[in-house]
Amino acid sequence: MPRANEEIEALLQEYADLIAITGGDAFRARSYEKAARAIGGYHADVTKLDAKGFQEIPNVGKSIADKITEYLTTGQISVVEERRRSVPAGVRELMTIPMLGPKKAMLLYDELDIASVDQLLDAIHHERLRDLKGFGEKTEENLLHGISLMQKAGNRILLNAAMDSAEQIVAELSRIKGCEGCTYAGSLRRMRETIGDVDILVAAEKSAPFMEALAGLPYTAETIAHGDKKTSIRTTRGLQVDLRVLPPDSWGAGLQYFTGSKAHNIRTREIAVRHKLKLSEYGLFDVETGKKITSGTEEEIYERLGLPWIPPTLREDRGEIAAGLRGELPDLVTEKDIRGDLHTHTDLTDGLAPLEDMIAAAAACGYAYYAITDHAPDLAMQRMTREKMLAQRERVRALDRKHRGMRLLHGTELNIGPEGDVDWPADFLAGFDICVASIHSHFNQSRRALTRRLIRACENPYVAVIGHPTTRRIGKRPGIDADFDAVFEACARTGTALEINAHLERLDLGDEDILRAKRYGVKFAVDSDSHSTTHLPYMRYGVATAQRGWLTKDDIINTWTLTKLRAFLRPKP
């Protein structure tokens, strides 16, 4: 279940938005935004801290510490409740639309009396927004796209939120007497980027103890359905969880069936039919005799169908069945193959933890090497200077090998400007071990301009990795409209890696883009883009995304030895 840190983060961010909506002090709103981010990314659970401990969190002073105490004591923050009452509910609904900020939401309400998504859609279709200051045809397109993103997301949640809930439930049910197996299945096991509901499977002779336990968990808000074979609940966070209890001798067939995808299962059933067999969640049966042939493990199911075991992350009917029949399934990269993280931040810019803490946390991950890549100066709010960066470099060099022998790389995340230029000149870039370059602004340029911008960055001899290439924020911001086939071709030509950014709101590149880029011969870097020590474990989700893109460790530069990696990172001729 979500940590209290995340719940408080969401409340304080909402408060910052409400301050902005009601014309409050912009500096005050920004202070709450900073505090929200700091609390959400703080390594310690706030429920374990006292008032003094709250104020040790960056950007948290006495006033915000008091609000944390109030939330932990009462379950709410009174000033947030008061501010909510001062803002029409319709405006708060509009604020949930990606691409629409709080001030524009309030303007729509004040000027056009728009208080719902449906009313906004009607106004866009009748071109009523175009007379408002700050609105135009392009704004309408962006809002329509934002509404589409929101509607597609529906009640879907990010991968890690679903995983946290699933793993906690699996742990609880696994302790019950009679449990012979328990795991999550469905789209979560396939590690899709968003999850609609969570499927939990249990292997046991008796189902009642597990059904009762699920319904009785403290974070179960309601029981949607309760039966002998399936129980569905909704958690206090609104997530639906479906529990199925299978006979132990049907475990493998049930796991294969409920993992999906539906399209993958259709393919496996078609193969079964050709072999005069029937495949269901209970087993693989001979059609003529009705005799169960096998069902104990997934491996047995696939083997009897003439296939190797297919990793869940590949089960999307994207050629995995044919590849399996040919014996050509990839040896997928695993988290153990990752030797280091090449994109991370400290509190020198917008990170939340000091350099030493980030390095220690990375060493605890078992990495052989680790890169610090704080922002360059074109992100003005970070106030980066040459002097600050050089001072950090000295500290990095001094800490090299000091944590479990881990080697340190001093890098930077450059900003790809509107014309494809980057922050610093060549003579300064030459001093970095690694340069990641990313787009952070001007997302609405033309397709041609965005494509040219990325290609020019690839052609910069000092740029080794293009960070979060599409710039998308899942459910919040669409990817940029660039000709990515041309970008992939440029990356392959120039020897520039594309990042698979493991942050849960990004997972960028996504799996389909990875599949396309791989065909061009592009290399990749799976990075956490950590801004806190608590973000480093996101690597797990980046690796899963790489698996969904059929990548092996040879495709990923941060699985390589440091010697091989350094050769790749050298400036391009």
Coordinates of C-alpha atoms in Angstrom, one line a residue:
M1 CA 0.0 0.0 0.0
P2 CA 1.2 3.6 -0.6
R3 CA 3.4 5.1 2.1
A4 CA 2.2 7.9 4.3
N5 CA 4.9 10.0 2.6
E6 CA 3.1 9.6 -0.8
E7 CA -0.3 10.5 0.7
I8 CA 1.1 13.6 2.3
E9 CA 2.9 14.5 -0.9
A10 CA -0.4 14.3 -2.9
L11 CA -2.2 16.5 -0.3
L12 CA 0.5 19.2 -0.2
Q13 CA 0.7 19.2 -4.0
E14 CA -3.1 19.6 -4.2
Y15 CA -2.8 22.5 -1.7
A16 CA -0.2 24.2 -3.8
D17 CA -2.6 23.9 -6.8
L18 CA -5.4 25.3 -4.8
I19 CA -3.3 28.2 -3.7
A20 CA -2.6 28.9 -7.3
I21 CA -6.2 28.6 -8.4
T22 CA -7.4 31.1 -5.7
G23 CA -4.8 33.7 -6.6
G24 CA -2.6 33.0 -3.6
D25 CA 1.1 33.9 -3.3
A26 CA 3.1 32.1 -6.1
F27 CA 6.1 31.7 -3.8
R28 CA 4.0 30.0 -1.2
A29 CA 2.5 27.6 -3.7
R30 CA 6.0 26.8 -4.9
S31 CA 7.2 26.2 -1.3
Y32 CA 4.4 23.6 -0.9
E33 CA 5.3 22.0 -4.2
K34 CA 9.0 21.6 -3.1
A35 CA 8.0 20.3 0.3
A36 CA 5.6 17.8 -1.4
R37 CA 8.3 16.4 -3.6
A38 CA 10.8 16.2 -0.7
I39 CA 8.4 14.3 1.5
G40 CA 7.4 11.9 -1.3
G41 CA 11.0 11.1 -2.1
Y42 CA 12.3 11.0 1.5
H43 CA 14.0 7.8 2.4
A44 CA 12.4 7.4 5.9
D45 CA 8.8 6.7 6.6
V46 CA 7.3 9.9 8.1
T47 CA 5.2 7.8 10.5
K48 CA 8.4 6.8 12.2
L49 CA 9.6 10.4 12.7
D50 CA 8.8 13.0 15.3
A51 CA 8.3 16.8 14.8
K52 CA 12.1 17.4 14.8
G53 CA 12.5 14.6 12.3
F54 CA 10.0 16.2 9.9
Q55 CA 12.0 19.4 9.8
E56 CA 15.1 17.4 8.7
I57 CA 13.3 16.7 5.4
P58 CA 14.5 19.3 2.8
N59 CA 12.1 22.2 2.3
V60 CA 10.0 21.3 5.4
G61 CA 9.8 24.0 8.1
K62 CA 7.7 24.2 11.2
S63 CA 4.4 25.1 9.5
I64 CA 4.6 22.1 7.1
A65 CA 5.8 19.9 9.9
D66 CA 2.7 20.8 11.9
K67 CA 0.5 19.8 8.9
I68 CA 2.3 16.4 8.7
T69 CA 1.5 15.9 12.4
E70 CA -2.1 16.9 11.8
Y71 CA -2.5 14.4 9.0
L72 CA -0.9 11.5 10.9
T73 CA -3.2 12.3 13.9
T74 CA -6.5 13.1 12.2
G75 CA -6.2 11.7 8.6
Q76 CA -6.6 15.1 7.1
I77 CA -5.1 18.6 6.8
S78 CA -7.6 21.3 7.8
V79 CA -6.3 24.1 5.6
V80 CA -6.5 21.7 2.6
E81 CA -10.1 21.0 3.4
E82 CA -10.9 24.7 3.8
R83 CA -9.2 25.6 0.5
R84 CA -11.1 22.8 -1.2
R85 CA -14.4 24.3 -0.1
S86 CA -13.4 27.6 -1.6
V87 CA -12.9 26.1 -5.1
P88 CA -15.8 24.8 -7.1
A89 CA -15.8 21.1 -7.5
G90 CA -16.0 21.5 -11.3
V91 CA -12.7 23.3 -11.3
R92 CA -11.1 20.5 -9.4
E93 CA -12.4 18.1 -11.9
L94 CA -10.9 20.2 -14.8
M95 CA -7.5 20.2 -13.0
T96 CA -7.3 16.5 -13.5
I97 CA -7.0 17.0 -17.2
P98 CA -3.4 16.6 -18.4
M99 CA -2.2 19.8 -20.1
L100 CA -4.6 22.1 -18.2
G101 CA -3.2 24.0 -15.2
P102 CA -5.1 25.3 -12.2
K103 CA -5.2 29.0 -13.4
K104 CA -6.6 28.0 -16.8
A105 CA -9.1 25.7 -15.2
M106 CA -10.3 28.6 -13.0
L107 CA -10.4 30.9 -16.0
L108 CA -12.7 28.5 -17.9
Y109 CA -15.0 28.4 -14.9
D110 CA -15.1 32.2 -14.4
E111 CA -15.4 33.2 -18.0
L112 CA -17.4 30.4 -19.6
D113 CA -19.0 28.6 -16.6
I114 CA -17.3 25.4 -17.6
A115 CA -17.3 23.0 -14.7
S116 CA -16.9 19.5 -16.2
V117 CA -15.0 17.6 -18.8
D118 CA -18.2 17.2 -20.9
Q119 CA -18.8 20.9 -20.9
L120 CA -15.2 21.6 -21.9
L121 CA -15.5 19.2 -24.8
D122 CA -18.6 20.9 -26.0
A123 CA -17.0 24.3 -25.7
I124 CA -14.0 23.1 -27.7
H125 CA -16.2 21.6 -30.5
H126 CA -18.0 24.9 -30.7
E127 CA -14.7 26.9 -30.7
R128 CA -15.8 28.9 -27.6
L129 CA -12.4 28.9 -26.1
R130 CA -10.6 30.9 -28.8
D131 CA -11.7 34.3 -27.5
L132 CA -10.1 33.7 -24.1
K133 CA -6.6 35.0 -23.4
G134 CA -4.0 32.2 -23.6
F135 CA -6.3 29.9 -25.5
G136 CA -6.2 29.1 -29.2
E137 CA -6.4 26.3 -31.8
K138 CA -3.2 24.7 -30.6
T139 CA -4.5 24.8 -27.0
E140 CA -7.7 23.1 -28.0
E141 CA -5.7 20.3 -29.7
N142 CA -3.6 19.9 -26.5
L143 CA -6.7 19.8 -24.3
L144 CA -8.4 17.2 -26.5
H145 CA -5.3 15.1 -26.3
G146 CA -5.2 15.6 -22.5
I147 CA -8.8 14.5 -22.2
S148 CA -8.1 11.5 -24.4
L149 CA -5.2 10.5 -22.1
M150 CA -7.3 10.8 -19.0
Q151 CA -10.2 8.8 -20.5
K152 CA -7.8 6.1 -21.7
A153 CA -6.2 5.9 -18.2
G154 CA -9.6 5.6 -16.6
N155 CA -9.1 3.9 -13.2
R156 CA -5.7 2.6 -14.3
I157 CA -2.8 3.2 -11.9
L158 CA 1.0 3.3 -12.3
L159 CA 2.9 0.0 -12.2
N160 CA 4.6 0.5 -8.9
A161 CA 1.4 1.4 -7.1
A162 CA -0.2 -1.8 -8.2
M163 CA 3.0 -3.8 -7.5
D164 CA 3.2 -2.4 -3.9
S165 CA -0.4 -3.5 -3.2
A166 CA 0.0 -6.9 -4.9
E167 CA 3.2 -7.8 -3.1
Q168 CA 1.7 -6.9 0.3
I169 CA -1.4 -9.0 -0.4
V170 CA 0.7 -11.9 -1.7
A171 CA 2.8 -11.7 1.5
E172 CA -0.4 -11.7 3.7
L173 CA -2.0 -14.7 1.9
S174 CA 1.1 -16.7 1.7
R175 CA 1.2 -16.9 5.5
I176 CA -2.2 -18.7 5.7
K177 CA -2.1 -22.4 6.5
G178 CA -2.8 -24.5 3.4
C179 CA -1.2 -22.1 0.9
E180 CA 0.9 -24.1 -1.6
G181 CA 1.5 -21.2 -3.9
C182 CA 0.6 -17.5 -4.2
T183 CA 1.5 -14.8 -6.7
Y184 CA 0.2 -12.0 -8.9
A185 CA -0.8 -12.6 -12.5
G186 CA -2.4 -10.6 -15.3
S187 CA -1.0 -7.4 -16.7
L188 CA 1.0 -6.8 -13.6
R189 CA 3.0 -10.0 -14.1
R190 CA 3.5 -8.9 -17.7
M191 CA 4.7 -5.5 -16.3
R192 CA 2.6 -3.3 -18.4
E193 CA 3.1 0.4 -17.7
T194 CA -0.4 0.9 -16.2
I195 CA -2.6 -1.5 -14.4
G196 CA -6.4 -1.6 -14.3
D197 CA -6.9 -4.3 -11.6
V198 CA -4.7 -6.8 -9.8
D199 CA -5.1 -10.6 -10.2
I200 CA -3.9 -12.7 -7.3
L201 CA -3.7 -16.5 -7.6
V202 CA -3.5 -19.0 -4.7
A203 CA -2.9 -22.7 -4.9
A204 CA -4.8 -24.5 -2.1
E205 CA -7.2 -27.3 -1.4
K206 CA -9.6 -25.0 0.5
S207 CA -10.5 -21.5 -0.7
A208 CA -12.5 -20.2 2.2
P209 CA -9.6 -19.1 4.5
F210 CA -8.1 -17.0 1.7
M211 CA -11.4 -15.4 0.5
E212 CA -12.1 -14.4 4.1
A213 CA -8.6 -13.1 4.7
L214 CA -8.7 -10.9 1.6
A215 CA -12.1 -9.4 2.6
G216 CA -10.8 -8.8 6.1
L217 CA -7.6 -7.0 5.3
P218 CA -7.3 -3.5 6.9
Y219 CA -6.9 -1.8 3.5
T220 CA -10.0 -3.5 2.0
A221 CA -12.7 -0.8 1.6
E222 CA -15.4 -3.0 0.1
T223 CA -16.1 -6.5 -1.1
I224 CA -17.4 -6.4 -4.6
A225 CA -18.0 -10.1 -5.0
H226 CA -17.5 -13.1 -2.7
G227 CA -17.5 -16.7 -3.8
D228 CA -15.8 -20.1 -3.5
K229 CA -13.5 -19.6 -6.6
K230 CA -13.2 -15.8 -6.8
T231 CA -13.5 -12.9 -4.5
S232 CA -13.1 -9.3 -5.7
I233 CA -12.4 -6.3 -3.4
R234 CA -11.7 -2.6 -3.7
T235 CA -8.9 -1.2 -1.6
T236 CA -8.9 2.0 0.2
R237 CA -7.0 3.5 -2.7
G238 CA -9.7 2.5 -5.2
L239 CA -7.7 -0.5 -6.7
Q240 CA -9.7 -3.6 -7.6
V241 CA -8.1 -6.9 -6.6
D242 CA -9.4 -10.2 -7.9
L243 CA -8.4 -13.4 -6.0
R244 CA -8.8 -16.8 -7.5
V245 CA -8.0 -20.0 -5.6
L246 CA -6.9 -22.9 -7.8
P247 CA -6.4 -26.6 -7.0
P248 CA -2.7 -27.2 -6.5
D249 CA -2.6 -29.6 -9.5
S250 CA -3.9 -26.9 -11.8
W251 CA -1.4 -24.2 -10.7
G252 CA 0.7 -24.1 -13.9
A253 CA -2.3 -24.0 -16.2
G254 CA -4.0 -21.4 -14.1
L255 CA -0.9 -19.2 -13.9
Q256 CA -0.5 -19.3 -17.7
Y257 CA -4.1 -18.6 -18.3
F258 CA -4.6 -15.7 -15.9
T259 CA -1.3 -14.1 -16.8
G260 CA -2.5 -13.6 -20.4
S261 CA -2.4 -11.6 -22.5
K262 CA -5.7 -12.6 -24.1
A263 CA -4.1 -12.5 -27.6
H264 CA -1.2 -14.7 -26.4
N265 CA -3.6 -17.2 -24.9
I266 CA -5.6 -17.4 -28.1
R267 CA -2.3 -18.4 -29.9
T268 CA -1.5 -21.1 -27.3
R269 CA -5.0 -22.5 -27.5
E270 CA -4.8 -22.6 -31.3
I271 CA -1.6 -24.7 -31.0
A272 CA -3.3 -27.0 -28.5
V273 CA -6.2 -27.5 -30.9
R274 CA -3.8 -28.5 -33.7
H275 CA -2.4 -31.1 -31.3
K276 CA -6.0 -32.4 -30.5
L277 CA -5.7 -30.9 -27.0
K278 CA -7.7 -28.5 -25.0
L279 CA -6.0 -25.8 -22.9
S280 CA -7.9 -24.1 -20.0
E281 CA -7.1 -22.6 -16.6
Y282 CA -7.4 -26.2 -15.2
G283 CA -4.9 -27.9 -17.4
L284 CA -4.1 -29.3 -20.8
F285 CA -6.5 -32.1 -21.7
D286 CA -6.7 -34.7 -24.5
V287 CA -9.8 -33.8 -26.5
E288 CA -10.9 -37.4 -27.2
T289 CA -10.5 -38.9 -23.8
G290 CA -10.8 -35.9 -21.6
K291 CA -7.7 -37.0 -19.7
K292 CA -5.6 -34.3 -18.1
I293 CA -2.1 -34.4 -19.6
T294 CA -0.4 -31.8 -17.6
S295 CA -1.1 -28.7 -15.5
G296 CA 1.4 -28.5 -12.6
T297 CA 3.8 -25.9 -14.0
E298 CA 3.9 -23.3 -16.8
E299 CA 7.0 -24.9 -18.1
E300 CA 5.2 -28.3 -18.6
I301 CA 2.3 -26.5 -20.4
Y302 CA 4.6 -24.8 -22.9
E303 CA 6.8 -27.9 -23.4
R304 CA 3.8 -30.1 -24.2
L305 CA 2.8 -27.5 -26.8
G306 CA 6.3 -27.7 -28.4
L307 CA 7.4 -24.3 -26.9
P308 CA 10.0 -23.1 -24.5
W309 CA 8.8 -21.3 -21.4
I310 CA 7.9 -17.8 -22.6
P311 CA 8.7 -14.9 -20.1
P312 CA 5.5 -13.1 -19.1
T313 CA 6.9 -9.7 -20.3
L314 CA 6.9 -11.1 -23.9
R315 CA 3.3 -12.5 -23.8
E316 CA 1.7 -9.9 -25.9
D317 CA 1.3 -11.7 -29.3
R318 CA 4.1 -9.7 -30.9
G319 CA 5.9 -12.7 -32.4
E320 CA 6.9 -14.5 -29.3
I321 CA 5.1 -17.8 -30.3
A322 CA 6.7 -17.9 -33.7
A323 CA 10.1 -17.1 -32.2
G324 CA 9.6 -19.8 -29.6
L325 CA 8.7 -22.4 -32.2
R326 CA 11.9 -21.4 -34.1
G327 CA 14.0 -21.6 -30.9
E328 CA 14.8 -17.9 -31.3
L329 CA 13.4 -16.3 -28.1
P330 CA 15.8 -13.6 -26.8
D331 CA 17.8 -14.2 -23.6
L332 CA 16.2 -11.2 -21.9
V333 CA 18.2 -8.8 -19.8
T334 CA 17.6 -9.1 -16.0
E335 CA 18.1 -6.7 -13.2
K336 CA 21.1 -8.7 -12.1
D337 CA 22.8 -7.8 -15.4
I338 CA 22.7 -4.1 -14.7
R339 CA 26.2 -3.0 -13.5
G340 CA 25.4 0.7 -12.9
D341 CA 23.0 3.6 -13.2
L342 CA 23.9 6.3 -15.7
H343 CA 21.3 9.1 -14.9
T344 CA 20.8 10.4 -11.4
H345 CA 20.5 13.7 -9.5
T346 CA 21.5 15.2 -6.2
D347 CA 20.4 18.1 -4.1
L348 CA 22.9 20.3 -6.1
T349 CA 20.0 20.7 -8.5
D350 CA 16.5 19.2 -8.2
G351 CA 17.4 16.1 -6.3
L352 CA 16.5 15.5 -2.7
A353 CA 19.6 13.8 -1.3
P354 CA 23.2 14.9 -0.9
L355 CA 25.9 13.4 -3.2
E356 CA 27.3 11.1 -0.4
D357 CA 23.8 9.6 0.3
M358 CA 23.1 8.9 -3.3
I359 CA 26.5 7.2 -3.8
A360 CA 26.0 5.1 -0.6
A361 CA 22.6 4.0 -1.8
A362 CA 23.9 3.1 -5.2
A363 CA 26.7 1.1 -3.7
A364 CA 24.1 -0.8 -1.6
C365 CA 22.5 -1.8 -4.9
G366 CA 25.6 -3.7 -5.7
Y367 CA 26.6 -1.5 -8.7
A368 CA 30.1 -1.7 -10.2
Y369 CA 29.8 1.9 -11.4
Y370 CA 27.5 4.9 -10.9
A371 CA 27.0 8.2 -12.7
I372 CA 26.0 11.5 -11.1
T373 CA 24.3 13.7 -13.8
D374 CA 23.0 16.9 -12.3
H375 CA 21.2 19.4 -14.5
A376 CA 23.1 21.9 -16.7
P377 CA 22.4 25.7 -16.5
D378 CA 19.8 26.1 -19.2
L379 CA 17.2 24.9 -16.6
A380 CA 17.5 28.2 -15.0
M381 CA 15.6 27.2 -11.8
Q382 CA 18.4 24.9 -10.9
R383 CA 21.0 27.7 -10.8
M384 CA 23.8 25.6 -12.1
T385 CA 27.2 27.2 -12.8
R386 CA 30.6 26.0 -14.0
E387 CA 32.0 26.6 -10.5
K388 CA 29.4 24.4 -8.8
M389 CA 29.8 21.6 -11.4
L390 CA 33.6 21.6 -11.0
A391 CA 33.4 21.6 -7.3
Q392 CA 31.1 18.6 -7.5
R393 CA 33.5 16.9 -9.8
E394 CA 36.3 17.2 -7.2
R395 CA 34.0 15.6 -4.6
V396 CA 33.1 12.8 -7.0
R397 CA 36.8 12.1 -7.7
A398 CA 37.5 12.0 -4.0
L399 CA 34.7 9.5 -3.3
D400 CA 35.7 7.2 -6.2
R401 CA 36.1 3.6 -5.0
K402 CA 35.2 4.6 -1.4
H403 CA 32.0 2.7 -1.3
R404 CA 32.5 -1.0 -1.9
G405 CA 35.0 -0.2 -4.7
M406 CA 32.3 1.3 -6.8
R407 CA 33.6 3.5 -9.6
L408 CA 32.1 6.9 -10.1
L409 CA 31.4 8.8 -13.3
H410 CA 30.9 12.5 -13.2
G411 CA 28.3 13.6 -15.8
T412 CA 25.6 16.0 -16.5
E413 CA 22.1 16.0 -17.9
L414 CA 22.2 18.6 -20.7
N415 CA 19.2 20.4 -22.1
I416 CA 18.5 20.0 -25.8
G417 CA 17.5 23.5 -26.8
P418 CA 14.9 24.5 -29.4
E419 CA 17.6 24.3 -32.2
G420 CA 19.2 21.2 -30.9
D421 CA 22.1 22.9 -29.1
V422 CA 23.1 22.0 -25.6
D423 CA 24.1 24.1 -22.5
W424 CA 27.9 24.1 -22.5
P425 CA 30.5 24.4 -25.2
A426 CA 32.7 21.6 -26.3
D427 CA 35.7 22.5 -24.2
F428 CA 33.7 22.2 -21.0
L429 CA 31.8 19.1 -22.1
A430 CA 35.1 17.3 -22.7
G431 CA 35.7 17.2 -19.0
F432 CA 32.6 15.0 -18.2
D433 CA 32.7 11.2 -18.1
I434 CA 29.2 11.0 -19.5
C435 CA 26.7 13.5 -21.0
V436 CA 23.0 12.7 -21.1
A437 CA 20.9 15.1 -23.2
S438 CA 17.2 15.6 -22.8
I439 CA 14.3 17.8 -24.0
H440 CA 12.8 19.7 -21.1
S441 CA 10.8 22.4 -22.9
H442 CA 9.3 23.6 -26.2
F443 CA 7.4 20.4 -26.6
N444 CA 4.9 21.8 -29.1
Q445 CA 7.4 22.6 -31.9
S446 CA 6.6 21.2 -35.3
R447 CA 7.3 17.6 -36.1
R448 CA 10.1 18.7 -38.4
A449 CA 11.7 21.0 -35.8
L450 CA 11.5 18.4 -33.0
T451 CA 13.0 15.7 -35.3
R452 CA 15.9 18.0 -36.4
R453 CA 16.4 19.0 -32.7
L454 CA 16.9 15.4 -31.5
I455 CA 19.1 14.5 -34.5
R456 CA 21.3 17.4 -33.9
A457 CA 21.8 16.4 -30.3
C458 CA 22.7 12.9 -31.4
E459 CA 25.3 14.4 -33.7
N460 CA 27.0 16.3 -30.9
P461 CA 30.2 14.3 -30.3
Y462 CA 29.9 14.6 -26.5
V463 CA 26.3 13.4 -26.1
A464 CA 26.3 9.7 -25.3
V465 CA 22.7 9.2 -24.2
I466 CA 19.4 10.8 -25.2
G467 CA 17.4 11.0 -22.0
H468 CA 13.6 10.2 -21.8
P469 CA 13.4 10.6 -25.6
T470 CA 9.7 11.2 -26.1
T471 CA 9.4 13.3 -22.9
R472 CA 6.0 11.7 -22.1
R473 CA 4.6 11.6 -18.6
I474 CA 2.1 8.7 -18.4
G475 CA -1.4 10.0 -18.0
K476 CA -0.2 13.6 -17.8
R477 CA 1.6 14.6 -20.9
P478 CA 1.8 12.9 -24.4
G479 CA 5.1 12.2 -26.1
I480 CA 6.4 14.8 -28.5
D481 CA 5.5 14.5 -32.2
A482 CA 8.8 13.7 -33.8
D483 CA 9.8 11.3 -36.6
F484 CA 11.3 8.8 -34.3
D485 CA 12.3 6.4 -37.1
A486 CA 14.6 9.2 -38.3
V487 CA 15.9 9.7 -34.8
F488 CA 16.5 5.9 -34.3
E489 CA 18.4 5.9 -37.6
A490 CA 20.5 8.9 -36.4
C491 CA 21.3 7.2 -33.0
A492 CA 22.5 4.0 -34.8
R493 CA 24.6 6.1 -37.2
T494 CA 26.2 8.3 -34.5
G495 CA 26.5 5.6 -31.8
T496 CA 24.2 7.5 -29.4
A497 CA 22.3 5.4 -26.9
L498 CA 18.6 5.9 -26.2
E499 CA 17.5 5.9 -22.6
I500 CA 14.8 3.7 -21.1
N501 CA 13.9 6.0 -18.2
A502 CA 12.7 3.9 -15.3
H503 CA 10.8 6.6 -13.5
L504 CA 7.2 5.3 -13.2
E505 CA 5.7 8.4 -14.8
R506 CA 8.0 8.0 -17.8
L507 CA 9.0 4.5 -18.7
D508 CA 10.4 6.3 -21.7
L509 CA 11.2 4.8 -24.2
G510 CA 8.2 2.5 -24.0
D511 CA 8.2 -1.0 -25.2
E512 CA 6.8 -0.5 -28.7
D513 CA 9.4 2.3 -29.4
I514 CA 12.1 0.0 -28.1
L515 CA 11.1 -2.7 -30.5
R516 CA 11.3 -0.3 -33.4
A517 CA 14.6 1.3 -32.3
K518 CA 16.2 -2.2 -31.9
R519 CA 15.6 -2.9 -35.5
Y520 CA 17.9 0.0 -36.4
G521 CA 20.7 -1.4 -34.3
V522 CA 20.4 1.2 -31.5
K523 CA 21.9 0.7 -28.1
F524 CA 20.1 1.6 -24.9
A525 CA 20.8 2.7 -21.3
V526 CA 18.3 1.7 -18.6
D527 CA 18.5 4.4 -16.0
S528 CA 16.5 5.3 -12.9
D529 CA 16.6 9.2 -13.3
S530 CA 16.7 9.1 -9.5
H531 CA 16.1 12.4 -7.6
S532 CA 16.1 10.5 -4.3
T533 CA 17.6 7.4 -2.8
T534 CA 14.1 5.9 -2.8
H535 CA 14.0 6.2 -6.6
L536 CA 17.0 3.9 -7.3
P537 CA 14.9 0.7 -7.0
Y538 CA 12.8 2.0 -10.0
M539 CA 15.5 0.3 -12.1
R540 CA 13.4 -2.8 -11.7
Y541 CA 10.7 -1.3 -13.8
G542 CA 13.1 0.0 -16.4
V543 CA 14.5 -3.5 -16.9
A544 CA 10.9 -4.9 -17.2
T545 CA 10.2 -2.3 -19.9
A546 CA 13.5 -3.4 -21.7
Q547 CA 12.3 -7.0 -21.5
R548 CA 9.0 -6.0 -23.1
G549 CA 11.1 -4.5 -25.9
W550 CA 12.9 -7.9 -26.3
L551 CA 16.3 -6.5 -25.2
T552 CA 19.2 -8.6 -24.2
K553 CA 22.1 -7.4 -22.0
D554 CA 24.2 -6.9 -25.2
D555 CA 21.7 -4.2 -26.2
I556 CA 22.2 -2.2 -23.0
I557 CA 25.3 -0.2 -22.3
N558 CA 25.1 -0.3 -18.5
T559 CA 25.3 -4.0 -18.5
W560 CA 28.8 -3.8 -20.0
T561 CA 32.1 -3.8 -18.2
L562 CA 33.4 -0.3 -17.2
T563 CA 36.2 -0.6 -19.8
K564 CA 33.7 -1.3 -22.6
L565 CA 31.4 1.4 -21.4
R566 CA 34.1 4.0 -21.3
A567 CA 35.0 3.2 -24.9
F568 CA 31.4 3.8 -25.9
L569 CA 31.3 7.1 -23.9
R570 CA 34.3 8.6 -25.6
P571 CA 33.6 11.6 -27.8
K572 CA 32.4 10.6 -31.3
P573 CA 34.7 11.5 -34.2

